[in-house]
Amino acid sequence: GAGVSQTPSNKVTEKGKYVELRCDPISGHTALYWYRQSLGQGPEFLIYFQGTGAADDSGLPNDRFFAVRPEGSVSTLKIQRTERGDSAVYLCASSFRGTYNEQFFGPGTRLTVL
Amino acid sequence: AQKVTQAQTEISVVEKEDVTLDCVYETRDTTYYLFWYKQPPSGELVFLIRRNSFDEQNEISGRYSWNFQKSTSSFNFTITASQVVDSAVYFCALSGGDNYGQNFVFGPGTRLSVLP
């Protein structure tokens, strides 16, 4: 079956612009996660959805970051007023139910803020 | 707060050598889950194993084995007879279970290079 997909694969934007990153999880997976990975580092947790609601958004760095999952499947990560420090690979993962289960990762979106 | 430490930043071995990747964790949860993921050069993270805090049995899967010791808060990963295809970054991760599915944290990773 299809794995986790993320679009776009690459996004280049200018400082101050708004961006949206999309994640399409594996069908039937109720849990969805967003991470940010900078070069040479481990994935940094941003937010976790269980169904439509954010079960844990403690990793969002500030109020410029926001994520939604309105129908409990596709999720969009939104970043307002982008800064150069937001440049990273944004990873999405999904799992069946909670974080105690194996997470399946997408290929990531590489965001570059000029 | 939960924390995962992988003290080895980079390891290089020659093919067929055995190699152990260390993972030390910190948590206040009584129920938690430990994971290892592999990130090959292609970039996508791949799940390798999951362990819950009540199961300290070591596990072997082919050339891979894992040693979980609660007494030292460690969950080490050994690759026997390493191969070039094992070259990747390996991440240890921890999920706290007391608050249904919250607090998922990755370690910084260990880059393993297996030379032919």
Short mmCIF file of C-alpha atoms in Angstrom, two decimals:
data_model
loop_
_atom_site.label_atom_id
_atom_site.label_comp_id
_atom_site.label_asym_id
_atom_site.label_seq_id
_atom_site.Cartn_x
_atom_site.Cartn_y
_atom_site.Cartn_z
CA GLY A 1 0.00 0.00 0.00
CA ALA A 2 0.95 3.65 -0.23
CA GLY A 3 3.26 5.07 2.37
CA VAL A 4 3.31 8.54 3.88
CA SER A 5 3.60 11.22 1.23
CA GLN A 6 4.65 14.83 1.63
CA THR A 7 4.37 17.74 -0.74
CA PRO A 8 6.23 19.63 -1.93
CA SER A 9 9.52 17.78 -1.72
CA ASN A 10 11.37 21.08 -1.84
CA LYS A 11 10.23 24.58 -1.03
CA VAL A 12 12.28 27.72 -1.41
CA THR A 13 10.81 30.90 -0.04
CA GLU A 14 11.86 34.36 1.00
CA LYS A 15 12.11 35.60 4.54
CA GLY A 16 8.76 36.89 5.75
CA LYS A 17 6.63 34.75 3.44
CA TYR A 18 3.96 32.22 4.42
CA VAL A 19 4.34 28.53 3.57
CA GLU A 20 2.19 25.43 3.80
CA LEU A 21 3.54 21.91 3.91
CA ARG A 22 1.26 18.97 3.30
CA CYS A 23 1.30 15.44 4.69
CA ASP A 24 -0.80 12.52 3.50
CA PRO A 25 -0.59 9.70 6.07
CA ILE A 26 -1.12 6.00 5.62
CA SER A 27 -4.82 5.22 5.35
CA GLY A 28 -6.25 4.11 8.68
CA HIS A 29 -3.51 5.65 10.80
CA THR A 30 -5.14 7.81 13.44
CA ALA A 31 -1.91 9.32 14.74
CA LEU A 32 0.08 11.86 12.75
CA TYR A 33 3.30 13.63 13.72
CA TRP A 34 5.33 16.53 12.47
CA TYR A 35 9.06 16.81 13.08
CA ARG A 36 11.78 19.19 12.02
CA GLN A 37 15.26 17.91 11.24
CA SER A 38 18.24 20.16 10.84
CA LEU A 39 21.45 18.97 9.25
CA GLY A 40 23.32 16.52 11.43
CA GLN A 41 20.64 16.38 14.11
CA GLY A 42 17.87 14.07 15.15
CA PRO A 43 14.23 14.79 14.33
CA GLU A 44 12.79 17.40 16.65
CA PHE A 45 9.19 16.80 17.65
CA LEU A 46 6.75 19.58 16.71
CA ILE A 47 3.18 18.33 17.06
CA TYR A 48 1.18 15.14 17.34
CA PHE A 49 -2.41 14.61 16.21
CA GLN A 50 -4.73 11.89 17.36
CA GLY A 51 -7.58 12.04 14.86
CA THR A 52 -8.50 15.65 14.17
CA GLY A 53 -7.20 17.11 17.40
CA ALA A 54 -3.68 18.08 18.43
CA ALA A 55 -2.87 15.76 21.34
CA ASP A 56 0.47 17.44 21.96
CA ASP A 57 1.70 20.67 20.36
CA SER A 58 4.40 21.35 22.91
CA GLY A 59 7.13 21.17 20.26
CA LEU A 60 5.90 24.06 18.13
CA PRO A 61 8.67 26.67 18.55
CA ASN A 62 6.44 29.76 18.53
CA ASP A 63 3.10 31.08 17.33
CA ARG A 64 4.30 31.41 13.74
CA PHE A 65 3.89 27.64 13.46
CA PHE A 66 0.47 26.06 13.23
CA ALA A 67 -0.84 22.71 12.01
CA VAL A 68 -4.27 21.36 11.18
CA ARG A 69 -5.82 18.03 10.40
CA PRO A 70 -9.48 18.90 9.80
CA GLU A 71 -10.76 15.50 8.66
CA GLY A 72 -8.39 13.27 10.56
CA SER A 73 -6.31 12.31 7.54
CA VAL A 74 -4.31 14.90 5.58
CA SER A 75 -2.46 17.46 7.66
CA THR A 76 -1.01 20.84 6.80
CA LEU A 77 1.82 22.53 8.65
CA LYS A 78 1.66 26.30 8.27
CA ILE A 79 4.51 28.67 8.92
CA GLN A 80 3.91 32.42 8.94
CA ARG A 81 6.52 35.14 8.50
CA THR A 82 9.24 32.61 7.75
CA GLU A 83 12.73 33.21 9.08
CA ARG A 84 16.07 31.88 7.86
CA GLY A 85 16.26 29.74 11.00
CA ASP A 86 13.16 27.84 9.85
CA SER A 87 15.22 26.23 7.08
CA ALA A 88 15.22 22.47 7.70
CA VAL A 89 13.68 19.23 6.52
CA TYR A 90 10.14 18.88 7.83
CA LEU A 91 9.20 15.27 8.38
CA CYS A 92 5.76 13.81 8.74
CA ALA A 93 5.00 10.39 10.20
CA SER A 94 1.90 8.39 10.96
CA SER A 95 1.14 5.42 13.16
CA PHE A 96 -1.74 3.22 14.08
CA ARG A 97 -3.10 4.79 17.27
CA GLY A 98 -0.55 6.19 19.72
CA THR A 99 3.14 6.98 19.91
CA TYR A 100 3.83 3.60 21.47
CA ASN A 101 3.50 2.18 17.96
CA GLU A 102 5.93 2.17 15.09
CA GLN A 103 5.90 5.41 13.11
CA PHE A 104 6.08 5.39 9.33
CA PHE A 105 7.91 8.39 7.95
CA GLY A 106 7.49 10.32 4.77
CA PRO A 107 10.37 11.55 2.62
CA GLY A 108 10.20 15.04 4.08
CA THR A 109 9.91 18.56 2.69
CA ARG A 110 13.15 20.50 2.49
CA LEU A 111 12.34 24.12 3.32
CA THR A 112 14.87 26.79 2.46
CA VAL A 113 14.23 30.35 3.58
CA LEU A 114 16.39 32.88 1.75
CA ALA B 1 11.45 15.96 30.80
CA GLN B 2 12.51 13.07 28.65
CA LYS B 3 15.93 12.81 27.09
CA VAL B 4 17.84 10.42 24.85
CA THR B 5 21.62 10.48 24.63
CA GLN B 6 23.67 8.84 21.92
CA ALA B 7 27.22 9.61 22.90
CA GLN B 8 28.80 8.27 19.72
CA THR B 9 28.47 10.88 17.01
CA GLU B 10 30.24 8.88 14.31
CA ILE B 11 31.60 5.36 14.09
CA SER B 12 33.61 3.79 11.30
CA VAL B 13 34.17 0.06 11.00
CA VAL B 14 35.47 -2.27 8.35
CA GLU B 15 33.01 -4.68 6.79
CA LYS B 16 32.38 -7.85 8.83
CA GLU B 17 33.29 -6.19 12.11
CA ASP B 18 30.72 -6.11 14.92
CA VAL B 19 29.62 -2.70 16.13
CA THR B 20 27.52 -1.52 19.08
CA LEU B 21 25.60 1.73 19.11
CA ASP B 22 24.89 3.12 22.56
CA CYS B 23 21.67 4.70 23.76
CA VAL B 24 20.98 6.08 27.23
CA TYR B 25 17.62 7.54 28.15
CA GLU B 26 15.99 9.54 30.92
CA THR B 27 12.31 9.48 31.82
CA ARG B 28 10.08 9.75 34.86
CA ASP B 29 7.37 7.65 33.28
CA THR B 30 6.87 4.14 34.61
CA THR B 31 5.54 2.99 31.27
CA TYR B 32 7.52 3.96 28.23
CA TYR B 33 8.64 2.67 24.86
CA LEU B 34 12.03 2.66 23.24
CA PHE B 35 12.71 2.58 19.53
CA TRP B 36 15.54 2.39 17.05
CA TYR B 37 15.24 3.94 13.60
CA LYS B 38 17.63 3.87 10.65
CA GLN B 39 18.08 6.80 8.29
CA PRO B 40 19.99 5.69 5.18
CA PRO B 41 21.58 8.19 2.80
CA SER B 42 18.31 8.29 0.85
CA GLY B 43 16.85 10.10 3.85
CA GLU B 44 13.70 8.25 4.91
CA LEU B 45 13.59 7.00 8.48
CA VAL B 46 12.94 3.29 8.81
CA PHE B 47 11.68 1.59 11.96
CA LEU B 48 13.88 -1.20 13.33
CA ILE B 49 12.54 -2.18 16.75
CA ARG B 50 10.27 -1.22 19.64
CA ARG B 51 10.62 -2.22 23.27
CA ASN B 52 8.29 -1.47 26.17
CA SER B 53 9.58 -0.74 29.65
CA PHE B 54 8.24 -3.99 31.08
CA ASP B 55 10.02 -6.24 28.65
CA GLU B 56 13.74 -6.47 29.32
CA GLN B 57 14.33 -9.50 27.18
CA ASN B 58 17.06 -8.99 24.65
CA GLU B 59 16.07 -9.41 21.05
CA ILE B 60 17.86 -10.72 18.01
CA SER B 61 16.77 -10.25 14.43
CA GLY B 62 19.23 -11.62 11.94
CA ARG B 63 22.46 -9.65 12.31
CA TYR B 64 20.79 -7.11 14.62
CA SER B 65 20.45 -7.47 18.38
CA TRP B 66 19.29 -5.16 21.13
CA ASN B 67 20.23 -5.08 24.80
CA PHE B 68 17.74 -3.31 27.08
CA GLN B 69 18.84 -2.71 30.68
CA LYS B 70 16.54 -0.67 32.92
CA SER B 71 19.12 -0.62 35.70
CA THR B 72 21.42 1.51 33.55
CA SER B 73 18.67 3.14 31.44
CA SER B 74 20.31 1.85 28.30
CA PHE B 75 19.04 0.34 25.07
CA ASN B 76 22.05 -0.58 22.99
CA PHE B 77 22.03 -1.86 19.44
CA THR B 78 24.58 -4.29 18.01
CA ILE B 79 25.17 -5.13 14.38
CA THR B 80 27.06 -8.37 13.87
CA ALA B 81 29.21 -8.87 10.78
CA SER B 82 28.49 -5.37 9.51
CA GLN B 83 27.92 -4.74 5.80
CA VAL B 84 28.34 -1.67 3.64
CA VAL B 85 24.54 -1.42 3.36
CA ASP B 86 24.40 -0.84 7.13
CA SER B 87 25.95 2.59 6.59
CA ALA B 88 23.37 5.08 7.83
CA VAL B 89 22.47 7.31 10.74
CA TYR B 90 20.83 5.41 13.56
CA PHE B 91 18.46 7.08 16.00
CA CYS B 92 17.29 5.89 19.37
CA ALA B 93 13.92 7.29 20.46
CA LEU B 94 11.72 7.32 23.55
CA SER B 95 7.98 7.63 23.99
CA GLY B 96 6.47 8.23 27.40
CA GLY B 97 3.41 6.09 27.97
CA ASP B 98 1.91 7.50 31.15
CA ASN B 99 0.22 10.31 29.26
CA TYR B 100 -1.25 8.38 26.36
CA GLY B 101 1.09 8.94 23.49
CA GLN B 102 2.86 12.13 24.45
CA ASN B 103 6.44 13.23 24.74
CA PHE B 104 8.17 11.53 21.88
CA VAL B 105 11.87 12.35 21.68
CA PHE B 106 14.71 11.28 19.39
CA GLY B 107 18.37 11.12 20.24
CA PRO B 108 20.92 13.05 18.16
CA GLY B 109 21.85 9.96 16.16
CA THR B 110 25.01 7.98 15.46
CA ARG B 111 26.43 8.01 11.94
CA LEU B 112 27.77 4.56 11.09
CA SER B 113 30.12 4.14 8.17
CA VAL B 114 30.95 0.60 7.13
CA LEU B 115 33.97 0.52 4.87
CA PRO B 116 34.56 -2.27 2.35
#
